[in-house]
Amino acid sequence: MRSTYIAGNWKMNMDKQSSINLVKELVSSLGDCKNKVMIAPPFVYLDAISSLVKGTNILLGAQNCAATDNGAHTGEISVNMLKDLGVQVVILGHSERRYEFGECDELINMKVLRALASGLDVIICIGELLAQREVGRAEKVCERQLNSALLGVSKEQLSHVTIAYEPVWAIGTGKTATPNDAQQIHSYARKVIAKMYDKEASENIIIQYGGSMNVKNYKDLLAQEDVDGGLIGGAALKAETFIPICNG
Ligand code: PEP
């Protein structure tokens, strides 16, 4: 039985005080939440937030990590640094990293392997561009991204992996995939996992939907058989829009 997993990706938003205020509200409101909840603030606020979520049911996530260990890599943040701050999860392969910062499948795979080897959990984002969907290639694009991101990941390590299906055309645009569109790709992704590993692995892996999920549409999306949660951007920045989704 898969649990429902709601993750908030704050991206490059908030300031220190508004971050602290939001986390205090989440901690006080989500104490009884039965679902798995994670927040991924910007790197610079992780330290302040770590002490607020420590010992609560809210997991601390980062939005990215370096593919290499500590060393001469100006501007990068290593998995050891993240762990030092209490980070438990890292989001990798987000479409903004792929298309704004040129992260290729190979680099994403290196980061996945590095994070898992260090004991961090990962959320691997996959998803097609609008042009790819329009020519009927959505499934194939997601399959390629999965095959590549999970290269060298063992079945044991897969229990530390969550997949987030995020159609690129739906991220931050207000356009949401229909529940049926989401279900179709989630079910296909599960088949790809079964092919790469086995049926048990495909039934156990959590697959989140991401792309303009909000208080109005989350129920219909989460009601789909293969949609196990959400990776939320805009709606994760306010307690009143994030808490209801966390509570499912
Ligand atoms: C995201 O950042 O992963 C995301 C899904 O953003 P939004 O919810 O704003 O579309």
XYZ file of C-alpha atoms in Angstrom, residues 3 14 17 30 44 50 55 59 65 69 75 78 101-102 108 113 125 131 134 169 173 182 184 190 195 210 219 237:
28
model
C 1.392 6.330 1.089
C 10.441 33.757 -0.049
C 11.367 35.747 7.833
C 0.250 19.393 10.205
C 20.176 29.635 2.078
C 16.073 22.655 9.786
C 11.471 16.111 15.331
C 10.725 16.253 5.923
C 22.694 19.043 -5.271
C 31.897 15.591 -3.514
C 28.912 27.790 -6.359
C 27.362 18.938 -1.974
C 20.339 25.350 -16.632
C 21.031 22.738 -19.305
C 20.913 14.000 -13.472
C 23.614 8.087 -7.724
C 11.234 14.709 -11.994
C 5.624 20.022 -28.518
C 1.464 17.231 -29.397
C 3.728 22.800 -20.111
C 1.357 28.063 -16.064
C -1.874 12.276 -15.457
C -2.116 7.630 -18.319
C 4.855 2.186 -13.505
C 10.363 -3.535 -17.029
C 3.313 18.150 -10.450
C -8.656 15.984 -5.089
C 4.192 29.094 -0.749
